[in-house]
PDB file of C-alpha atoms in Angstrom:
ATOM      1  CA  UNK A   1       0.000   0.000   0.000  1.00 74.00           C
ATOM      2  CA  UNK A   2       2.893   2.361   0.748  1.00 72.00           C
ATOM      3  CA  UNK A   3       4.436   1.611  -2.647  1.00 71.00           C
ATOM      4  CA  UNK A   4       1.149   2.649  -4.286  1.00 71.00           C
ATOM      5  CA  UNK A   5       1.281   5.914  -2.304  1.00 69.00           C
ATOM      6  CA  UNK A   6       4.890   6.360  -3.356  1.00 66.00           C
ATOM      7  CA  UNK A   7       4.524   5.879  -7.096  1.00 65.00           C
ATOM      8  CA  UNK A   8       1.215   4.267  -8.013  1.00 61.00           C
ATOM      9  CA  UNK A   9      -1.245   7.136  -7.680  1.00 63.00           C
ATOM     10  CA  UNK A  10      -2.262   9.017 -10.807  1.00 59.00           C
ATOM     11  CA  UNK A  11      -3.396  12.071  -8.953  1.00 57.00           C
ATOM     12  CA  UNK A  12      -3.290  13.570  -5.501  1.00 53.00           C
ATOM     13  CA  UNK A  13      -7.036  13.000  -5.209  1.00 44.00           C
ATOM     14  CA  UNK A  14      -6.525   9.247  -4.817  1.00 54.00           C
ATOM     15  CA  UNK A  15      -6.949   8.574  -1.141  1.00 71.00           C
ATOM     16  CA  UNK A  16      -4.593   5.595  -0.876  1.00 74.00           C
ATOM     17  CA  UNK A  17      -2.663   7.148   2.019  1.00 74.00           C
ATOM     18  CA  UNK A  18      -5.732   7.414   4.268  1.00 76.00           C
ATOM     19  CA  UNK A  19      -6.828   3.886   3.379  1.00 81.00           C
ATOM     20  CA  UNK A  20      -3.378   2.592   4.352  1.00 78.00           C
ATOM     21  CA  UNK A  21      -3.404   4.536   7.644  1.00 78.00           C
ATOM     22  CA  UNK A  22      -6.843   3.170   8.562  1.00 81.00           C
ATOM     23  CA  UNK A  23      -6.055  -0.419   7.563  1.00 86.00           C
ATOM     24  CA  UNK A  24      -2.872  -0.563   9.641  1.00 82.00           C
ATOM     25  CA  UNK A  25      -4.031   1.592  12.584  1.00 82.00           C
ATOM     26  CA  UNK A  26      -1.483   4.364  12.099  1.00 77.00           C
ATOM     27  CA  UNK A  27      -3.765   7.306  12.924  1.00 77.00           C
ATOM     28  CA  UNK A  28      -1.969   8.125  16.203  1.00 76.00           C
ATOM     29  CA  UNK A  29       1.613   7.757  14.963  1.00 75.00           C
ATOM     30  CA  UNK A  30       3.241  11.210  14.920  1.00 81.00           C
ATOM     31  CA  UNK A  31       6.188  10.106  12.770  1.00 79.00           C
ATOM     32  CA  UNK A  32       3.737   8.883  10.132  1.00 76.00           C
ATOM     33  CA  UNK A  33       1.994  12.256  10.141  1.00 79.00           C
ATOM     34  CA  UNK A  34       5.396  13.965   9.673  1.00 82.00           C
ATOM     35  CA  UNK A  35       6.147  11.607   6.764  1.00 78.00           C
ATOM     36  CA  UNK A  36       2.835  12.560   5.163  1.00 77.00           C
ATOM     37  CA  UNK A  37       3.701  16.242   5.661  1.00 78.00           C
ATOM     38  CA  UNK A  38       6.861  15.683   3.587  1.00 75.00           C
ATOM     39  CA  UNK A  39       5.034  13.858   0.770  1.00 73.00           C
ATOM     40  CA  UNK A  40       6.047  16.420  -1.842  1.00 70.00           C
ATOM     41  CA  UNK A  41       9.633  15.178  -1.380  1.00 69.00           C
ATOM     42  CA  UNK A  42       8.918  11.440  -1.846  1.00 68.00           C
ATOM     43  CA  UNK A  43       5.624  11.061  -3.724  1.00 70.00           C
ATOM     44  CA  UNK A  44       6.314  10.874  -7.464  1.00 67.00           C
ATOM     45  CA  UNK A  45       2.776  12.042  -8.260  1.00 65.00           C
ATOM     46  CA  UNK A  46       3.550  15.433  -6.732  1.00 63.00           C
ATOM     47  CA  UNK A  47       6.725  15.941  -8.788  1.00 63.00           C
ATOM     48  CA  UNK A  48       5.379  15.101 -12.238  1.00 64.00           C
ATOM     49  CA  UNK A  49       5.427  18.772 -13.210  1.00 64.00           C
ATOM     50  CA  UNK A  50       9.253  18.738 -13.057  1.00 64.00           C
ATOM     51  CA  UNK A  51      11.174  17.322 -16.026  1.00 59.00           C
ATOM     52  CA  UNK A  52      13.265  14.332 -14.919  1.00 60.00           C
ATOM     53  CA  UNK A  53      13.359  12.148 -18.063  1.00 58.00           C
ATOM     54  CA  UNK A  54      11.634   9.539 -15.894  1.00 60.00           C
ATOM     55  CA  UNK A  55      14.700   9.063 -13.679  1.00 60.00           C
ATOM     56  CA  UNK A  56      14.274   9.160  -9.925  1.00 60.00           C
ATOM     57  CA  UNK A  57      17.082  10.790  -7.931  1.00 57.00           C
ATOM     58  CA  UNK A  58      17.765   7.503  -6.125  1.00 57.00           C
ATOM     59  CA  UNK A  59      18.184   5.706  -9.460  1.00 56.00           C
ATOM     60  CA  UNK A  60      21.211   7.846 -10.397  1.00 58.00           C
ATOM     61  CA  UNK A  61      22.970   6.731  -7.215  1.00 61.00           C
ATOM     62  CA  UNK A  62      21.981   3.097  -7.779  1.00 68.00           C
ATOM     63  CA  UNK A  63      23.309   3.133 -11.358  1.00 64.00           C
ATOM     64  CA  UNK A  64      26.608   4.632 -10.226  1.00 63.00           C
ATOM     65  CA  UNK A  65      26.931   2.123  -7.402  1.00 66.00           C
ATOM     66  CA  UNK A  66      26.123  -0.772  -9.738  1.00 68.00           C
ATOM     67  CA  UNK A  67      28.699   0.436 -12.281  1.00 63.00           C
ATOM     68  CA  UNK A  68      31.511   0.824  -9.773  1.00 61.00           C
ATOM     69  CA  UNK A  69      30.768  -1.272  -6.686  1.00 58.00           C
ATOM     70  CA  UNK A  70      31.343  -4.675  -8.294  1.00 61.00           C
ATOM     71  CA  UNK A  71      35.008  -3.709  -8.724  1.00 68.00           C
ATOM     72  CA  UNK A  72      35.471  -1.611  -5.609  1.00 69.00           C
ATOM     73  CA  UNK A  73      35.127  -2.413  -1.908  1.00 74.00           C
ATOM     74  CA  UNK A  74      36.037  -0.947   1.491  1.00 78.00           C
ATOM     75  CA  UNK A  75      39.736  -1.598   1.047  1.00 84.00           C
ATOM     76  CA  UNK A  76      40.027  -0.099  -2.441  1.00 80.00           C
ATOM     77  CA  UNK A  77      42.577   2.700  -2.503  1.00 86.00           C
ATOM     78  CA  UNK A  78      41.695   6.105  -3.931  1.00 86.00           C
ATOM     79  CA  UNK A  79      44.005   5.680  -6.937  1.00 89.00           C
ATOM     80  CA  UNK A  80      42.468   2.273  -7.712  1.00 86.00           C
ATOM     81  CA  UNK A  81      38.974   3.784  -7.442  1.00 82.00           C
ATOM     82  CA  UNK A  82      40.006   6.503  -9.878  1.00 86.00           C
ATOM     83  CA  UNK A  83      41.166   3.888 -12.427  1.00 86.00           C
ATOM     84  CA  UNK A  84      37.927   1.902 -11.964  1.00 83.00           C
ATOM     85  CA  UNK A  85      35.890   5.074 -12.470  1.00 83.00           C
ATOM     86  CA  UNK A  86      37.947   6.090 -15.509  1.00 87.00           C
ATOM     87  CA  UNK A  87      37.415   2.643 -17.117  1.00 86.00           C
ATOM     88  CA  UNK A  88      33.689   2.874 -16.360  1.00 83.00           C
ATOM     89  CA  UNK A  89      33.387   6.313 -18.007  1.00 85.00           C
ATOM     90  CA  UNK A  90      35.316   5.049 -21.049  1.00 88.00           C
ATOM     91  CA  UNK A  91      32.915   2.104 -21.335  1.00 86.00           C
ATOM     92  CA  UNK A  92      29.891   4.443 -21.030  1.00 82.00           C
ATOM     93  CA  UNK A  93      31.230   6.755 -23.740  1.00 89.00           C
ATOM     94  CA  UNK A  94      31.922   3.813 -26.054  1.00 90.00           C
ATOM     95  CA  UNK A  95      28.373   2.547 -25.539  1.00 85.00           C
ATOM     96  CA  UNK A  96      27.013   6.037 -26.198  1.00 85.00           C
ATOM     97  CA  UNK A  97      28.987   6.319 -29.464  1.00 87.00           C
ATOM     98  CA  UNK A  98      27.705   2.919 -30.546  1.00 87.00           C
ATOM     99  CA  UNK A  99      24.115   3.909 -29.723  1.00 82.00           C
ATOM    100  CA  UNK A 100      24.496   7.208 -31.603  1.00 80.00           C
ATOM    101  CA  UNK A 101      25.807   5.351 -34.651  1.00 83.00           C
ATOM    102  CA  UNK A 102      22.886   2.892 -34.506  1.00 80.00           C
ATOM    103  CA  UNK A 103      20.420   5.798 -34.271  1.00 75.00           C
ATOM    104  CA  UNK A 104      21.786   7.416 -37.415  1.00 74.00           C
ATOM    105  CA  UNK A 105      22.163   4.252 -39.504  1.00 76.00           C
ATOM    106  CA  UNK A 106      19.212   2.035 -38.558  1.00 76.00           C
ATOM    107  CA  UNK A 107      16.001   2.977 -40.304  1.00 69.00           C
ATOM    108  CA  UNK A 108      12.671   2.269 -38.685  1.00 75.00           C
ATOM    109  CA  UNK A 109      10.269   1.336 -41.447  1.00 79.00           C
ATOM    110  CA  UNK A 110       6.693   2.480 -41.204  1.00 83.00           C
ATOM    111  CA  UNK A 111       4.023   4.015 -43.406  1.00 85.00           C
ATOM    112  CA  UNK A 112       2.301   5.839 -40.558  1.00 89.00           C
ATOM    113  CA  UNK A 113       3.099   9.549 -40.696  1.00 90.00           C
ATOM    114  CA  UNK A 114       3.317  10.160 -36.930  1.00 88.00           C
ATOM    115  CA  UNK A 115       5.644   7.164 -36.494  1.00 89.00           C
ATOM    116  CA  UNK A 116       7.825   8.382 -39.372  1.00 88.00           C
ATOM    117  CA  UNK A 117       8.194  11.732 -37.620  1.00 87.00           C
ATOM    118  CA  UNK A 118       8.919  10.037 -34.273  1.00 86.00           C
ATOM    119  CA  UNK A 119      11.587   7.896 -35.969  1.00 85.00           C
ATOM    120  CA  UNK A 120      13.298  11.084 -37.149  1.00 83.00           C
ATOM    121  CA  UNK A 121      13.300  12.926 -33.813  1.00 83.00           C
ATOM    122  CA  UNK A 122      13.634  10.161 -31.187  1.00 83.00           C
ATOM    123  CA  UNK A 123      16.516   7.821 -30.406  1.00 83.00           C
ATOM    124  CA  UNK A 124      15.892   4.092 -30.999  1.00 83.00           C
ATOM    125  CA  UNK A 125      14.914   3.459 -27.383  1.00 83.00           C
ATOM    126  CA  UNK A 126      12.605   6.479 -27.176  1.00 84.00           C
ATOM    127  CA  UNK A 127      11.088   5.556 -30.528  1.00 86.00           C
ATOM    128  CA  UNK A 128      10.247   2.083 -29.175  1.00 88.00           C
ATOM    129  CA  UNK A 129       8.600   3.680 -26.127  1.00 89.00           C
ATOM    130  CA  UNK A 130       6.656   6.105 -28.327  1.00 89.00           C
ATOM    131  CA  UNK A 131       5.559   3.325 -30.684  1.00 90.00           C
ATOM    132  CA  UNK A 132       4.214   1.358 -27.694  1.00 91.00           C
ATOM    133  CA  UNK A 133       2.239   4.425 -26.557  1.00 89.00           C
ATOM    134  CA  UNK A 134       0.951   4.888 -30.106  1.00 90.00           C
ATOM    135  CA  UNK A 135      -0.154   1.245 -30.375  1.00 91.00           C
ATOM    136  CA  UNK A 136      -1.840   1.491 -26.961  1.00 89.00           C
ATOM    137  CA  UNK A 137      -3.704   4.590 -28.135  1.00 89.00           C
ATOM    138  CA  UNK A 138      -5.295   2.564 -30.938  1.00 89.00           C
ATOM    139  CA  UNK A 139      -7.251   0.594 -28.344  1.00 88.00           C
ATOM    140  CA  UNK A 140      -8.134   3.562 -26.140  1.00 89.00           C
ATOM    141  CA  UNK A 141     -11.485   5.292 -25.852  1.00 90.00           C
ATOM    142  CA  UNK A 142     -11.877   9.065 -25.818  1.00 89.00           C
ATOM    143  CA  UNK A 143     -14.851  11.326 -25.415  1.00 90.00           C
ATOM    144  CA  UNK A 144     -15.065  15.075 -25.403  1.00 89.00           C
ATOM    145  CA  UNK A 145     -16.550  16.843 -22.394  1.00 90.00           C
ATOM    146  CA  UNK A 146     -18.610  19.959 -22.972  1.00 87.00           C
ATOM    147  CA  UNK A 147     -17.113  23.230 -21.826  1.00 83.00           C
ATOM    148  CA  UNK A 148     -18.002  26.894 -22.045  1.00 85.00           C
ATOM    149  CA  UNK A 149     -14.350  27.900 -22.360  1.00 86.00           C
ATOM    150  CA  UNK A 150     -13.341  29.289 -25.722  1.00 87.00           C
ATOM    151  CA  UNK A 151     -10.170  27.804 -27.315  1.00 89.00           C
ATOM    152  CA  UNK A 152     -10.113  24.904 -24.805  1.00 90.00           C
ATOM    153  CA  UNK A 153     -11.349  21.347 -25.283  1.00 91.00           C
ATOM    154  CA  UNK A 154     -11.569  18.716 -22.548  1.00 91.00           C
ATOM    155  CA  UNK A 155     -11.317  14.979 -23.192  1.00 91.00           C
ATOM    156  CA  UNK A 156     -11.639  11.911 -21.012  1.00 89.00           C
ATOM    157  CA  UNK A 157      -9.444   9.000 -22.181  1.00 90.00           C
ATOM    158  CA  UNK A 158      -9.582   5.417 -20.961  1.00 88.00           C
ATOM    159  CA  UNK A 159      -8.407   1.952 -21.959  1.00 87.00           C
ATOM    160  CA  UNK A 160     -11.771   0.444 -21.013  1.00 84.00           C
ATOM    161  CA  UNK A 161     -15.050   1.370 -22.635  1.00 83.00           C
ATOM    162  CA  UNK A 162     -16.725   1.698 -19.225  1.00 82.00           C
ATOM    163  CA  UNK A 163     -14.332   4.576 -18.393  1.00 81.00           C
ATOM    164  CA  UNK A 164     -13.536   3.071 -14.984  1.00 80.00           C
ATOM    165  CA  UNK A 165      -9.976   4.483 -14.900  1.00 81.00           C
ATOM    166  CA  UNK A 166      -9.680   7.721 -16.839  1.00 84.00           C
ATOM    167  CA  UNK A 167      -7.195  10.439 -17.706  1.00 85.00           C
ATOM    168  CA  UNK A 168      -8.136  14.058 -18.325  1.00 87.00           C
ATOM    169  CA  UNK A 169      -6.683  15.703 -21.430  1.00 88.00           C
ATOM    170  CA  UNK A 170      -6.908  19.436 -22.100  1.00 89.00           C
ATOM    171  CA  UNK A 171      -6.351  20.742 -25.635  1.00 89.00           C
ATOM    172  CA  UNK A 172      -5.601  24.445 -26.084  1.00 90.00           C
ATOM    173  CA  UNK A 173      -6.710  25.091 -29.646  1.00 89.00           C
ATOM    174  CA  UNK A 174      -5.141  28.544 -29.998  1.00 90.00           C
ATOM    175  CA  UNK A 175      -1.547  27.422 -29.470  1.00 89.00           C
ATOM    176  CA  UNK A 176      -2.096  23.726 -30.340  1.00 87.00           C
ATOM    177  CA  UNK A 177      -0.881  22.443 -26.944  1.00 87.00           C
ATOM    178  CA  UNK A 178      -2.036  19.495 -24.860  1.00 85.00           C
ATOM    179  CA  UNK A 179      -1.899  18.739 -21.169  1.00 84.00           C
ATOM    180  CA  UNK A 180      -2.716  15.365 -19.619  1.00 85.00           C
ATOM    181  CA  UNK A 181      -3.472  14.482 -16.000  1.00 82.00           C
ATOM    182  CA  UNK A 182      -0.779  11.767 -16.060  1.00 81.00           C
ATOM    183  CA  UNK A 183       1.834  14.515 -16.724  1.00 77.00           C
ATOM    184  CA  UNK A 184       4.004  12.019 -18.660  1.00 79.00           C
ATOM    185  CA  UNK A 185       5.095  14.544 -21.298  1.00 79.00           C
ATOM    186  CA  UNK A 186       5.977  17.168 -18.702  1.00 77.00           C
ATOM    187  CA  UNK A 187       7.970  14.661 -16.650  1.00 75.00           C
ATOM    188  CA  UNK A 188       9.637  12.540 -19.354  1.00 77.00           C
ATOM    189  CA  UNK A 189       9.247  14.370 -22.676  1.00 77.00           C
ATOM    190  CA  UNK A 190       7.401  11.385 -24.169  1.00 79.00           C
ATOM    191  CA  UNK A 191       3.825  11.715 -25.428  1.00 80.00           C
ATOM    192  CA  UNK A 192       1.441   9.391 -23.599  1.00 81.00           C
ATOM    193  CA  UNK A 193      -1.275   7.378 -25.328  1.00 82.00           C
ATOM    194  CA  UNK A 194      -3.912   9.681 -23.792  1.00 76.00           C
ATOM    195  CA  UNK A 195      -2.683  12.638 -25.830  1.00 79.00           C
ATOM    196  CA  UNK A 196      -1.931  10.594 -28.939  1.00 79.00           C
ATOM    197  CA  UNK A 197      -5.520   9.326 -28.955  1.00 69.00           C
TER     198      UNK A 197
END
C-alpha cells in the first residue's frame, strides 16, 4: 500500500494514504503524520510537473553504485577507485557512441506519418517507447466533455469502454498544446497514449 502511495497514484485526489493509515491503525503515529507532511519530497505524483526524463534521484545513485561497486570495496585505494571510475566512463562513452551510430544508420520502417516523424526525432529506445504508446492509443477510448471555455477542449481518455480508470486531457486550440493528467510529457518528454488518442 505504501508503494502505491509512493509511485502508483495518478493524482493527488486518490486517497490511498488514508486507506493505508486506517487499515494498519497508524492514525496516532506522529512520525507517520510527519512523513505525510513531507510527501512532496517522496511522492512521485507530486513531482510530475518537473522534467526528470523519468529518472528518480535515487536511481542515479543506484546506477553509479552498480557500475563501480562490483570492482570496488572498502579496502580499495583512492588511486584504484580513480582507475575503476575512468574505465567505467570510457565504457559508457563507447556505448554512447555505438548507440548514436545505430540511431543514425538504422532505419525504422513504417508508413504511418506520426511514427515516421517520431523515428526522425527520437533515439531508438525512445522511438520504441513512443511506438508502444501509439499502439496502446489505438485501443483507447476518448470522449469530449462539454465546456463553455473558448479555445479549450476537454477529453476523457480510458483503456476500457466503461471509463472506470480515466485520464483528463486538455487541448488548447489557440496554441495547439495538450496537457494530460498523467503529466508524462511534462515529466519525461514522451507523449502518452492519452494525448496521442
